mmCIF file of C-alpha atoms in Angstrom:
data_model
loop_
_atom_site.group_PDB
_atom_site.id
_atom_site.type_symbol
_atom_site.label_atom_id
_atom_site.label_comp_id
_atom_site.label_asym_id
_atom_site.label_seq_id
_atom_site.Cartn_x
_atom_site.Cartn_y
_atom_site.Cartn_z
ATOM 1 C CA UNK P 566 -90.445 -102.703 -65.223
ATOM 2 C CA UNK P 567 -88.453 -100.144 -63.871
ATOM 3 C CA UNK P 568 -86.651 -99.391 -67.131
ATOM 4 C CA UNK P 569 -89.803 -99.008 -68.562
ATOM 5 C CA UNK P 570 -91.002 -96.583 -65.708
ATOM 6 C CA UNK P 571 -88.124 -94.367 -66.517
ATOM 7 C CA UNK P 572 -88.926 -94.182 -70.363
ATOM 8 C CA UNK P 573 -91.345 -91.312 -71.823
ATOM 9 C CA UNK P 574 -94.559 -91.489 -72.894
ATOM 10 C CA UNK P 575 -93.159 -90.178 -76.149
ATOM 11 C CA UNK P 576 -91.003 -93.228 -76.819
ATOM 12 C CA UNK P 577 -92.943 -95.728 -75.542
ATOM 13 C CA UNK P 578 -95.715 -94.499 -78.015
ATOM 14 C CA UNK P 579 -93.578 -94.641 -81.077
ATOM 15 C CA UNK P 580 -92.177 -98.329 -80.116
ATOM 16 C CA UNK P 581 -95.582 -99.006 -79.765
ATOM 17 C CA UNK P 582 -96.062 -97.803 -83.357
ATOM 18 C CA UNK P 583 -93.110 -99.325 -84.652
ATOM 19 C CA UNK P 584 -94.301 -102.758 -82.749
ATOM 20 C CA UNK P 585 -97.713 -102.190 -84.729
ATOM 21 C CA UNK P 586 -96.237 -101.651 -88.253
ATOM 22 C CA UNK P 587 -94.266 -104.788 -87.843
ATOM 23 C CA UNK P 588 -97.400 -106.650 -86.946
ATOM 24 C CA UNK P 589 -99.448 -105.230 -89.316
ATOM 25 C CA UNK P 590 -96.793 -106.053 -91.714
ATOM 26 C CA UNK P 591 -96.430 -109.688 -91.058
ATOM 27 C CA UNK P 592 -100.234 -109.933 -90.946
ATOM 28 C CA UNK P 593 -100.766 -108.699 -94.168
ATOM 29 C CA UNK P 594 -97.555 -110.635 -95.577
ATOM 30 C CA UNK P 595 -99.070 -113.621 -94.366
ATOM 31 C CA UNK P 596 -102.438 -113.614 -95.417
ATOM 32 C CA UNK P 597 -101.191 -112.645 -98.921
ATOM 33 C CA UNK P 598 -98.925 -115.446 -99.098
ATOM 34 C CA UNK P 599 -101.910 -117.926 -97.786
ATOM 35 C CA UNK P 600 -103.767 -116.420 -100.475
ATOM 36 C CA UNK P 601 -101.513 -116.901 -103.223
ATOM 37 C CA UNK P 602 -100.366 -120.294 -102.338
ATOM 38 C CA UNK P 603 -103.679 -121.418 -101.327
ATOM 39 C CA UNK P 604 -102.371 -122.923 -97.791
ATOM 40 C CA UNK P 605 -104.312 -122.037 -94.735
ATOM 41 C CA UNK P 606 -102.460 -121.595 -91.604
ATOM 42 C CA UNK P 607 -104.691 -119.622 -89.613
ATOM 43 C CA UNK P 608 -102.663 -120.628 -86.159
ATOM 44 C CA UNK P 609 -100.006 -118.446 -86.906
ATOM 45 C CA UNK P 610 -102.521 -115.407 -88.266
ATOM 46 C CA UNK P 611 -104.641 -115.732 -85.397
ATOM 47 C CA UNK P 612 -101.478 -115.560 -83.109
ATOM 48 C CA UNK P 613 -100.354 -112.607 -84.942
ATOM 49 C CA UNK P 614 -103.473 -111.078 -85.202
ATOM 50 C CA UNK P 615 -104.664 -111.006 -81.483
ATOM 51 C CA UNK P 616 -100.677 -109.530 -81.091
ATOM 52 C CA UNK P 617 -102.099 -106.616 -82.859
ATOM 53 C CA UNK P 618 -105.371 -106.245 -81.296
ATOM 54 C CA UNK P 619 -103.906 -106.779 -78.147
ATOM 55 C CA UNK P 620 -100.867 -104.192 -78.822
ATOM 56 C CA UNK P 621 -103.469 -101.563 -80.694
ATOM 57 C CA UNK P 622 -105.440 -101.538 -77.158
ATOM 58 C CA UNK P 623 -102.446 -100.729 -75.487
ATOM 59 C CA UNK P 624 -101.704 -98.397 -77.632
ATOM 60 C CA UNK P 625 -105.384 -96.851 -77.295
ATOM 61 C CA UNK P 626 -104.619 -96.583 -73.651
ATOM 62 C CA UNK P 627 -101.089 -95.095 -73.922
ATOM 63 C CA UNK P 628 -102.667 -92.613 -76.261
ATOM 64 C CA UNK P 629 -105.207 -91.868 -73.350
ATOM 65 C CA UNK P 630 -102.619 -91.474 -71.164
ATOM 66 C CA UNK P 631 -100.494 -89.155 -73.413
ATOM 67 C CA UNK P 632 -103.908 -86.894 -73.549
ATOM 68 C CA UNK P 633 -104.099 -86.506 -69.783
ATOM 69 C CA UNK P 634 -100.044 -85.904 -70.009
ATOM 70 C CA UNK P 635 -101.182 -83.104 -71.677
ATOM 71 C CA UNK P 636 -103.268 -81.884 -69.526
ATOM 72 C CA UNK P 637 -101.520 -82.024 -66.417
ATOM 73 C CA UNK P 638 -98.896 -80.157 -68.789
ATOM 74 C CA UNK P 639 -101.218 -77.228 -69.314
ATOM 75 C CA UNK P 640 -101.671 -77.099 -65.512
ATOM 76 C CA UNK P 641 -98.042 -77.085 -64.972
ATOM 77 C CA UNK P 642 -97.629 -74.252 -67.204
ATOM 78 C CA UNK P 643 -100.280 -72.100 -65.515
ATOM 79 C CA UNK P 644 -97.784 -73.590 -61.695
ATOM 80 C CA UNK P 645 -94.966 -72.236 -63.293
ATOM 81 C CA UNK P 646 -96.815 -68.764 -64.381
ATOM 82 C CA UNK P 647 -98.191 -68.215 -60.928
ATOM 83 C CA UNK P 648 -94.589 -68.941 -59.220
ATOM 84 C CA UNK P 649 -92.971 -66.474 -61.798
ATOM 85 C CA UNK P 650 -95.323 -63.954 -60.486
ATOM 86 C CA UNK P 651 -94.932 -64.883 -56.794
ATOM 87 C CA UNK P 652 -91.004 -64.688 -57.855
ATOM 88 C CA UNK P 653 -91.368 -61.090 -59.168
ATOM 89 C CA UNK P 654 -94.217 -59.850 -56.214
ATOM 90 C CA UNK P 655 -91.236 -61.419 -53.749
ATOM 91 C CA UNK P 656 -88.880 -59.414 -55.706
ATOM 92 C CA UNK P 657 -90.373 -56.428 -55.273
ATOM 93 C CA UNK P 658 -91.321 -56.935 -52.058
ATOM 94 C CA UNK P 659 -88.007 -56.968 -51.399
ATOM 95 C CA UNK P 660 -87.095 -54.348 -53.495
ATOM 96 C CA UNK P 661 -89.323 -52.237 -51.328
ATOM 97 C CA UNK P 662 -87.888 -52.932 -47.812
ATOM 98 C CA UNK P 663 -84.990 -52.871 -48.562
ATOM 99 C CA UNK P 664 -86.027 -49.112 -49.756
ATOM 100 C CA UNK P 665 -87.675 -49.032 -46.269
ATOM 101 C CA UNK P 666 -84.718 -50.122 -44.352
ATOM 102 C CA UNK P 667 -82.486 -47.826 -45.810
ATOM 103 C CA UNK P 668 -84.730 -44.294 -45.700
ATOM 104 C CA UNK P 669 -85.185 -46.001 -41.929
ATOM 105 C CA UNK P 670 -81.332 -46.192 -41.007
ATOM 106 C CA UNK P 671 -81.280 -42.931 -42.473
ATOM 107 C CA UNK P 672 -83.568 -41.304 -40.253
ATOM 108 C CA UNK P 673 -82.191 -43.401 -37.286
ATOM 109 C CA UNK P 674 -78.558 -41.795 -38.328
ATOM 110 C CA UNK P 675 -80.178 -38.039 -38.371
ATOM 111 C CA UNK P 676 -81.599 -38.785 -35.148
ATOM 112 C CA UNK P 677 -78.710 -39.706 -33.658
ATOM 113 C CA UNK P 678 -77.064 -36.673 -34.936
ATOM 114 C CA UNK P 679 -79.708 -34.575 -33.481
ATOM 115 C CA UNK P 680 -79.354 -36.238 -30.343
ATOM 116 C CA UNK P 681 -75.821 -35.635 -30.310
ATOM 117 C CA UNK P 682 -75.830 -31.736 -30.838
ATOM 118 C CA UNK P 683 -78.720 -31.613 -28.101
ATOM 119 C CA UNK P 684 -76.527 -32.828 -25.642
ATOM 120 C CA UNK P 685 -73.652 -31.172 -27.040
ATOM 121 C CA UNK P 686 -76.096 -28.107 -26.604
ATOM 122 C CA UNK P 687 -76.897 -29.088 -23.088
ATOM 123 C CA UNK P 688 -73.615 -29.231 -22.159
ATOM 124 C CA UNK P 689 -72.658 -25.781 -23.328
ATOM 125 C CA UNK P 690 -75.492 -23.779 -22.374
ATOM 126 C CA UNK P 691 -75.257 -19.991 -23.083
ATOM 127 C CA UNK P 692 -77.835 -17.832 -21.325
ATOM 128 C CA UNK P 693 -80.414 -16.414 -23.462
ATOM 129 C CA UNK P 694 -79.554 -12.534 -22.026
ATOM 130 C CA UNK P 695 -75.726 -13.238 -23.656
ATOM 131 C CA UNK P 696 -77.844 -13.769 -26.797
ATOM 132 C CA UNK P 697 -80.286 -10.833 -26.502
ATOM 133 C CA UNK P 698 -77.408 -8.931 -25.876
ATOM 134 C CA UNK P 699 -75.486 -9.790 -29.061
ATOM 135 C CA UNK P 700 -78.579 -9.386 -31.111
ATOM 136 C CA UNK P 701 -79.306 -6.224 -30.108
ATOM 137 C CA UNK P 702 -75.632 -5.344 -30.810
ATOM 138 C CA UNK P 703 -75.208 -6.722 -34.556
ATOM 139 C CA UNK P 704 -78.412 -5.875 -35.323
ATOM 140 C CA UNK P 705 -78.850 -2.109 -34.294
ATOM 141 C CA UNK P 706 -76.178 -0.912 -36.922
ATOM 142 C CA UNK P 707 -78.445 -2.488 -39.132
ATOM 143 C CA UNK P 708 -75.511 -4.681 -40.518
ATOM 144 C CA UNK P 709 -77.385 -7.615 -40.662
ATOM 145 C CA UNK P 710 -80.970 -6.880 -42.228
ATOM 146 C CA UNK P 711 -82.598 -3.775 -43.520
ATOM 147 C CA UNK P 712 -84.734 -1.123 -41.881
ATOM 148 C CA UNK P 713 -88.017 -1.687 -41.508
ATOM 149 C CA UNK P 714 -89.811 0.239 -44.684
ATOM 150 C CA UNK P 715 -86.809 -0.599 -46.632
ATOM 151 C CA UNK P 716 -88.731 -0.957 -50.537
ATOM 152 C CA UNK P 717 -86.397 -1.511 -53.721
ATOM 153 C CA UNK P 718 -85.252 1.724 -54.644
ATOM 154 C CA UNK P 719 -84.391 3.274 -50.851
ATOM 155 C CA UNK P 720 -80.525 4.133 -51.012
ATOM 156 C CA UNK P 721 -80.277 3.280 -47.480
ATOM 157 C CA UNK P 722 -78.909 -0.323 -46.577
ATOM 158 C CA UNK P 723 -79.789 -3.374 -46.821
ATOM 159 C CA UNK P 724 -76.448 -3.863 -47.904
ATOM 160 C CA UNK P 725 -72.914 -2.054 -46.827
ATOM 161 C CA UNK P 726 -72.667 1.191 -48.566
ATOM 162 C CA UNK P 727 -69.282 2.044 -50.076
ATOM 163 C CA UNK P 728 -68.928 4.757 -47.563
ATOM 164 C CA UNK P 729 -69.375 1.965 -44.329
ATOM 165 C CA UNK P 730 -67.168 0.022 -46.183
ATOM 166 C CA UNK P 731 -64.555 2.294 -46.019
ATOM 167 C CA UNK P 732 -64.935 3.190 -42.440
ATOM 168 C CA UNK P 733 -65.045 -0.068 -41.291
ATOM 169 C CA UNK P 734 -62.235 -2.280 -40.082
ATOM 170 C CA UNK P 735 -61.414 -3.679 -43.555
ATOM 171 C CA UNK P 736 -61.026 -0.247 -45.183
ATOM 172 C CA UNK P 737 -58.524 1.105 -42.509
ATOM 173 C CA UNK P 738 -56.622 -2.276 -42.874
ATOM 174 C CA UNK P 739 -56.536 -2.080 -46.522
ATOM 175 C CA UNK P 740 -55.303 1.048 -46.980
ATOM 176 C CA UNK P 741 -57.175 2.292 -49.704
ATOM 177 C CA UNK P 742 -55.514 5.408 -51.641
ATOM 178 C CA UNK P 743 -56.612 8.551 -50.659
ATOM 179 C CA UNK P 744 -57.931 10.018 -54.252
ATOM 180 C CA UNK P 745 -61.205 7.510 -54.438
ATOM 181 C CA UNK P 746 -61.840 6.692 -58.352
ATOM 182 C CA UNK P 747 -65.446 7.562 -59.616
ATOM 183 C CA UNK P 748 -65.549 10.275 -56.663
ATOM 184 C CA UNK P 749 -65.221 7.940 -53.832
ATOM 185 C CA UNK P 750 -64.638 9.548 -50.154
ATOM 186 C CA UNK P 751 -61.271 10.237 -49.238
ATOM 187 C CA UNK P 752 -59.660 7.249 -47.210
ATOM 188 C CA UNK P 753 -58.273 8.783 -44.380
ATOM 189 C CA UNK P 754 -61.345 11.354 -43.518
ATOM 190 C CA UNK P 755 -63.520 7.759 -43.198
ATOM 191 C CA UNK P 756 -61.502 5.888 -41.863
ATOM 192 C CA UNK P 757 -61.489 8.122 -38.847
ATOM 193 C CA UNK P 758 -65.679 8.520 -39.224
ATOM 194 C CA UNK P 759 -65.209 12.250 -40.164
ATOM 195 C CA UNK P 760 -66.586 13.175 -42.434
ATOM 196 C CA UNK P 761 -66.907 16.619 -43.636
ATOM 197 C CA UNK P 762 -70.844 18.470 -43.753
ATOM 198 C CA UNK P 763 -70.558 18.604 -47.134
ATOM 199 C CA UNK P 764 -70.034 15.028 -47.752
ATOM 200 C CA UNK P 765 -72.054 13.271 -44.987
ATOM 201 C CA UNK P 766 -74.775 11.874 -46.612
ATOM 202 C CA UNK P 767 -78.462 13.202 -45.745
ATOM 203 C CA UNK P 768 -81.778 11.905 -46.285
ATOM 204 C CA UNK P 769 -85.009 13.184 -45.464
ATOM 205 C CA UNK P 770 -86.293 10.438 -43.804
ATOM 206 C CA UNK P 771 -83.007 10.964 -41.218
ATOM 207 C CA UNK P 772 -82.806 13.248 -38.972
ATOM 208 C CA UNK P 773 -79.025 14.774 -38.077
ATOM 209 C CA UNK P 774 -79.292 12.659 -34.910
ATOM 210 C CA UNK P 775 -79.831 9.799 -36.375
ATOM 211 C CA UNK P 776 -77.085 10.086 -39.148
ATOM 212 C CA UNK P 777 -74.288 10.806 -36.817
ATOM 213 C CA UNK P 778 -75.058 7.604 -34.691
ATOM 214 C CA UNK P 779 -75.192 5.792 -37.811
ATOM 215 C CA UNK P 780 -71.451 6.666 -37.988
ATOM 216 C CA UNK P 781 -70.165 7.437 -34.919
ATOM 217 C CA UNK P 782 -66.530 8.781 -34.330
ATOM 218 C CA UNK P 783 -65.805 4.692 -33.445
ATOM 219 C CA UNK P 784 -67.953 2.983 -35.414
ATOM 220 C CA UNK P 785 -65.127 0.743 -37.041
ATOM 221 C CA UNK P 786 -65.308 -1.166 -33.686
ATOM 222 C CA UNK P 787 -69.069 -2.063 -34.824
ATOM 223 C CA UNK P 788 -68.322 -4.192 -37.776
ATOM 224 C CA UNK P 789 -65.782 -6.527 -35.659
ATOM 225 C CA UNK P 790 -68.125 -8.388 -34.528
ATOM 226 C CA UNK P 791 -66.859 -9.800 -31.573
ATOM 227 C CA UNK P 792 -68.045 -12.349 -29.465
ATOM 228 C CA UNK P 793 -70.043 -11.457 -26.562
ATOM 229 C CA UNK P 794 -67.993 -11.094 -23.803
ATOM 230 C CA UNK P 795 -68.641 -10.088 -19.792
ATOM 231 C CA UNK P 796 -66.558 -6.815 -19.730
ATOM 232 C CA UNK P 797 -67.681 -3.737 -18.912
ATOM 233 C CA UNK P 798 -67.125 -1.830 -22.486
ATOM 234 C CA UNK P 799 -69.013 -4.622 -24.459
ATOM 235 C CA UNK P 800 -71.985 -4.033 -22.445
ATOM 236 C CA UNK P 801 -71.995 -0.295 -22.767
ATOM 237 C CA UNK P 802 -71.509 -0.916 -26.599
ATOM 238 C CA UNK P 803 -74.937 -3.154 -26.148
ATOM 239 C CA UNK P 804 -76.541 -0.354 -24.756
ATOM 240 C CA UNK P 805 -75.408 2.236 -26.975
ATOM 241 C CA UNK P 806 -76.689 0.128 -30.312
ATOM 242 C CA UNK P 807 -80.322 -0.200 -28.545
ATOM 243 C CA UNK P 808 -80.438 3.367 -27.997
ATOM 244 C CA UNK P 809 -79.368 3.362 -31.930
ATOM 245 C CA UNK P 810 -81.935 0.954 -32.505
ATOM 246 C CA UNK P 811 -84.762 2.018 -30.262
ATOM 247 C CA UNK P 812 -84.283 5.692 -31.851
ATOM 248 C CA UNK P 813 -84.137 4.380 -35.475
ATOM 249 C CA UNK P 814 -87.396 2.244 -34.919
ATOM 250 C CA UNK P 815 -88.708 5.289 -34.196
ATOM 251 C CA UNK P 816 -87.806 7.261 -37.264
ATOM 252 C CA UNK P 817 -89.452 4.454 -39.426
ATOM 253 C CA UNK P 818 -92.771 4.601 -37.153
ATOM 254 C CA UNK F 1425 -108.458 -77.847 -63.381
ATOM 255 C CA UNK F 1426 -110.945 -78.724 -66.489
ATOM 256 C CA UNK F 1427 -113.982 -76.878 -66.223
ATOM 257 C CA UNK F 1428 -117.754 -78.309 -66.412
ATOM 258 C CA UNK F 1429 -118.399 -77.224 -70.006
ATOM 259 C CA UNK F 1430 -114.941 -79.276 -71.067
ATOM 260 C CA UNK F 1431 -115.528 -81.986 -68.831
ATOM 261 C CA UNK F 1432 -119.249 -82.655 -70.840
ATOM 262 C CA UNK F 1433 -117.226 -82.297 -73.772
ATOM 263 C CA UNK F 1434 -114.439 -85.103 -72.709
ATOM 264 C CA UNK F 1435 -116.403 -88.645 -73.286
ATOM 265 C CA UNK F 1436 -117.659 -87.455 -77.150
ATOM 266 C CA UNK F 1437 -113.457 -86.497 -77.572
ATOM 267 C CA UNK F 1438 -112.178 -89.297 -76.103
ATOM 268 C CA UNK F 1439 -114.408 -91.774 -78.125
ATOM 269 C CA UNK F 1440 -113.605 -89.631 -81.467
ATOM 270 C CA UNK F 1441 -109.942 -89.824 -80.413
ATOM 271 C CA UNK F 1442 -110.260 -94.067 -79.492
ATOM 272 C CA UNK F 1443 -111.812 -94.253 -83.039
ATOM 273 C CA UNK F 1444 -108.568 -92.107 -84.959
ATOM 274 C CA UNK F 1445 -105.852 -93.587 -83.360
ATOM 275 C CA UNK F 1446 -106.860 -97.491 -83.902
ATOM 276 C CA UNK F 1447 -105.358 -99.035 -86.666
ATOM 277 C CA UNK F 1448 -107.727 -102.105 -86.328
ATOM 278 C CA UNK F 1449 -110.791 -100.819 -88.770
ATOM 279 C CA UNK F 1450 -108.091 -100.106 -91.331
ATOM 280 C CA UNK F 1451 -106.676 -103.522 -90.850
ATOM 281 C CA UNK F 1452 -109.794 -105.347 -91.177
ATOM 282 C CA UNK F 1453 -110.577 -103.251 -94.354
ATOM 283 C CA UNK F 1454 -107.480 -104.509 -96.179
ATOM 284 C CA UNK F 1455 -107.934 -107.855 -95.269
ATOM 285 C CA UNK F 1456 -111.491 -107.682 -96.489
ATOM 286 C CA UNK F 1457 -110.547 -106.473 -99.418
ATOM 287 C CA UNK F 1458 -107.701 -109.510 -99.596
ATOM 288 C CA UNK F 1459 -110.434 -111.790 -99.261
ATOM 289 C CA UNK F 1460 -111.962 -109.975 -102.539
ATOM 290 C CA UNK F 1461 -109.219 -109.908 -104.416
ATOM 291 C CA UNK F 1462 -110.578 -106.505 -104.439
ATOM 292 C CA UNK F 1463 -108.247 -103.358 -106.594
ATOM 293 C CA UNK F 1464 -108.696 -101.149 -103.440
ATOM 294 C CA UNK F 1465 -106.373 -102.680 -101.374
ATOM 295 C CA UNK F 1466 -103.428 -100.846 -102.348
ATOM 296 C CA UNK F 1467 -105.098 -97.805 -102.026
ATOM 297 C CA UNK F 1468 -105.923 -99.211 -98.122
ATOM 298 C CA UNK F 1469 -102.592 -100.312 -97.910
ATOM 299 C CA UNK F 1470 -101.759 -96.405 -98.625
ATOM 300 C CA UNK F 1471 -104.207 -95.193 -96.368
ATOM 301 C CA UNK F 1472 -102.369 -97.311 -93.618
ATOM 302 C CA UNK F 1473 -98.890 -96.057 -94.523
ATOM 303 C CA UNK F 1474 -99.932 -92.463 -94.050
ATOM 304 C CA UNK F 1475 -102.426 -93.099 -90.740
ATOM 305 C CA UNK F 1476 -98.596 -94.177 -89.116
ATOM 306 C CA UNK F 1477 -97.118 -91.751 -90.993
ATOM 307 C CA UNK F 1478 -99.473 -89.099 -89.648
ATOM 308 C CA UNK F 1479 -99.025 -90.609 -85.981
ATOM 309 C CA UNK F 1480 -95.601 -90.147 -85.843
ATOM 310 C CA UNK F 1481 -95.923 -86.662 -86.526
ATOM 311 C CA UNK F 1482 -98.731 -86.255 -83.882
ATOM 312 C CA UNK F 1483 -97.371 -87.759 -81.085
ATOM 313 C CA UNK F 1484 -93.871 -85.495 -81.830
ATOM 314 C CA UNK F 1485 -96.265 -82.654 -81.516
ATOM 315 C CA UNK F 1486 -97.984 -83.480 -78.358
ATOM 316 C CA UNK F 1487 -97.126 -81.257 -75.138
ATOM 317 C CA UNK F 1488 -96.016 -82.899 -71.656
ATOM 318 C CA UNK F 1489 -95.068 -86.445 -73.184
ATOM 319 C CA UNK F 1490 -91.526 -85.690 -72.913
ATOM 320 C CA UNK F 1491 -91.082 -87.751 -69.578
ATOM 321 C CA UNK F 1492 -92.614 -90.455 -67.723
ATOM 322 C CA UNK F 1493 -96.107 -90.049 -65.841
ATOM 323 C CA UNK F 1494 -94.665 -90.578 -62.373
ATOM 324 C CA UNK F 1495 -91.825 -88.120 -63.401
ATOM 325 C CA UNK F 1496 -94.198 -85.741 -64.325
ATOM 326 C CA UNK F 1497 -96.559 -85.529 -61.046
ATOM 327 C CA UNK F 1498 -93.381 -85.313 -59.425
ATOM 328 C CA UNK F 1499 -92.711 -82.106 -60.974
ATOM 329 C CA UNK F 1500 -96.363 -81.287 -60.923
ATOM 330 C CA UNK F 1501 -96.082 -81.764 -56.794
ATOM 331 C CA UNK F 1502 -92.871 -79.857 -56.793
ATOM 332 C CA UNK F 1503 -94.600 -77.487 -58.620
ATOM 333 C CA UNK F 1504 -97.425 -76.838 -56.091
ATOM 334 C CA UNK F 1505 -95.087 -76.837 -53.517
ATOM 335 C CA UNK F 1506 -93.172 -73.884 -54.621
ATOM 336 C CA UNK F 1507 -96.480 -72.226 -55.293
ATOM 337 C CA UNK F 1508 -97.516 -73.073 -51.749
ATOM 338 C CA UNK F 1509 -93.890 -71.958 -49.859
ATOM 339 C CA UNK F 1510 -94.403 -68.516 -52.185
ATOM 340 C CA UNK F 1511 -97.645 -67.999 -50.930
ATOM 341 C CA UNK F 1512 -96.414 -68.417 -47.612
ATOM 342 C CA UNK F 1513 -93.972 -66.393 -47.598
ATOM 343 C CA UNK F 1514 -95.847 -63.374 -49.329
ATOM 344 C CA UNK F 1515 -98.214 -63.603 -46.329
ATOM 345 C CA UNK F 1516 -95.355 -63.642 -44.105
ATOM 346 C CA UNK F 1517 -94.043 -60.661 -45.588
ATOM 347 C CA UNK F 1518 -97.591 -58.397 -45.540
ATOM 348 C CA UNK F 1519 -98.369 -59.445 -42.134
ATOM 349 C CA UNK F 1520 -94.364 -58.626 -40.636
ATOM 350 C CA UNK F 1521 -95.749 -55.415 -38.511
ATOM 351 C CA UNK F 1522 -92.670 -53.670 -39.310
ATOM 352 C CA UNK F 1523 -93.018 -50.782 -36.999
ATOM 353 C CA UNK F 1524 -93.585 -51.739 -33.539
ATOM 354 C CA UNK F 1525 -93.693 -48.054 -31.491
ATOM 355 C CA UNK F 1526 -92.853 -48.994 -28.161
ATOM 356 C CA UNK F 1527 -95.121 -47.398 -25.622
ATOM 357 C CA UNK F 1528 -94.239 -45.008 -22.967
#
């Protein structure tokens, strides 16, 4: 019984068929040979035949069975459908927080940073005068941005101008020859900030006030930019640069 | 899982299919005919021949006969089960609250 609990449906059915065949077979043998030889020996007929009514019923049944087999097939497919797509929403449900974790640690790491350089900050606090102060002193030469009613076209700064170049700290350190090429300045009148009347540049928007605190006689110490310090010169320098500034604002109002 | 317009349909198939896949009425024809002496019996004998012929061929065809019924609604429970655990876990998953913002 168990044997026969382990077989398929499939086999079972076609040793049921085979089983029929034979019996339908020997039936038919028989009753030919009764025929011909005239003997009747209906025992043996009978016997075989209620065999094959007997194994045609069960092989009605098995059919039966085999048909609900199929069925319960059909509904195993549609099982294994739905678990591939539970499989692939899992998957992607995954997929997505594992995204989530990672843009998470990421942020968590940035934090942390931030946190870091806040203390850090904290820690070494500069006073917001020291920074005023050092503003107002790389800003007045007007080193760092442009005037005010600077427009494309203006041949004042935004940028260095060969000329503050040349008087700056670089140009005295590089000791540029004295006879400039395409009628550059001479080297060693600005390097010292002279410059003579004829060359000095002048605009009509300037006034000759303005222009000679744009290059004062030391106005290579204005592109060292040095860091603010406490001493006594620095913070005259601070002051001199708003004056520059204050009076320059003016000119462009 | 069969619906009502299948189920009405089941009895009328299941009687057509009880009538197909007997080989009695074919039987009882040939030895009718026997009894005759009648010509048509090897024609009926034919008939037979192919009817298991054509049985073979079906039942080689025919889905979810590959194992044994109590092998089969094991895998059919097994089935269900791993539908079940995946729905589960899918609702596990949607209701995680992932971001708990501790209050000050």
């Amino acid at each position: 019984m168990a044997a026969s609990d382990k077989c398929s449906t499939k086999e079972k059915l076609l040793a049921f068929l085979d089983d029929l065949e034979v019996l339908t077979r020997e039936l038919i043998e028989m009753l030919a040979l009764s025929r011909n030889q005239k003997l009747p020996q209906p025992g043996e007929e009978n016997q075989v035949l209620e065999l094959l009514i007997q194994q045609d019923g069960e092989f009605q049944e098995l059919m039966k069975l085999a048909f609900d087999q199929g069925k319960v097939h059909h509904e195993m497919q549609l099982l294994e459908k739905e678990v591939e797509k539970r499989d692939s929403d899992i998957q992607q449900l995954q997929k997505q927080l594992k995204e989530a974790e990672h843009i998470l640690a990421t942020a968590v790491y940035q934090a942390k940073e931030k946190l870091k350089s806040i203390e850090k900050a904290r820690k070494g606090a500069i006073s917001s005068e020291e920074i005023i102060k050092y503003a107002h002193r790389i800003s007045a030469s007007n080193a760092v941005c442009a005037p005010l009613t600077w427009v494309p076209g203006d041949p004042r700064r935004p940028y260095p101008t060969d000329l503050e170049m040349r008087s700056g700290l670089l140009g005295q350190m590089s000791n540029l020859p004295s006879n400039g090429v395409n009628g550059h300045l001479p080297g060693d009148a600005l390097a010292a900030g002279r410059l003579p009347d004829v060359l000095t540049p002048q605009y009509p928007w300037q006034s000759s006030d303005v222009s000679v605190n744009m290059l004062p006689p030391n106005h290579s110490n204005d592109f060292m930019l040095e860091p603010p310090g406490h001493n006594k010169e620095n913070e005259d320098d601070v002051e001199v640069m708003s004056t520059d500034s204050s009076s320059s604002s003016s000119d462009s109002d | 899982m069969a619906t009502g317009a299948s189920a009405t349909e089941e009895p009328e198939d299941e009687e057509e299919e009880e009538e197909d896949y007997s080989f009695l009425p074919l039987v009882h024809h040939i030895i009718k005919s026997m009894d005759k002496d009648s010509q048509d019996v090897h024609q009926e004998l034919n008939e037979l021949k192919n009817k298991f012929q054509e049985m073979r061929r079906l039942i080689g065809t025919m889905p979810g006969i590959d194992r044994s019924p109590e092998q089969q609604q094991q895998q059919l429970q097994s089935l269900r089960e791993q539908v079940r655990t995946k729905n589960q876990l899918l609702q596990k998953y949607k209701n995680l609250c992932m971001l708990e913002i501790p209050k000050e």
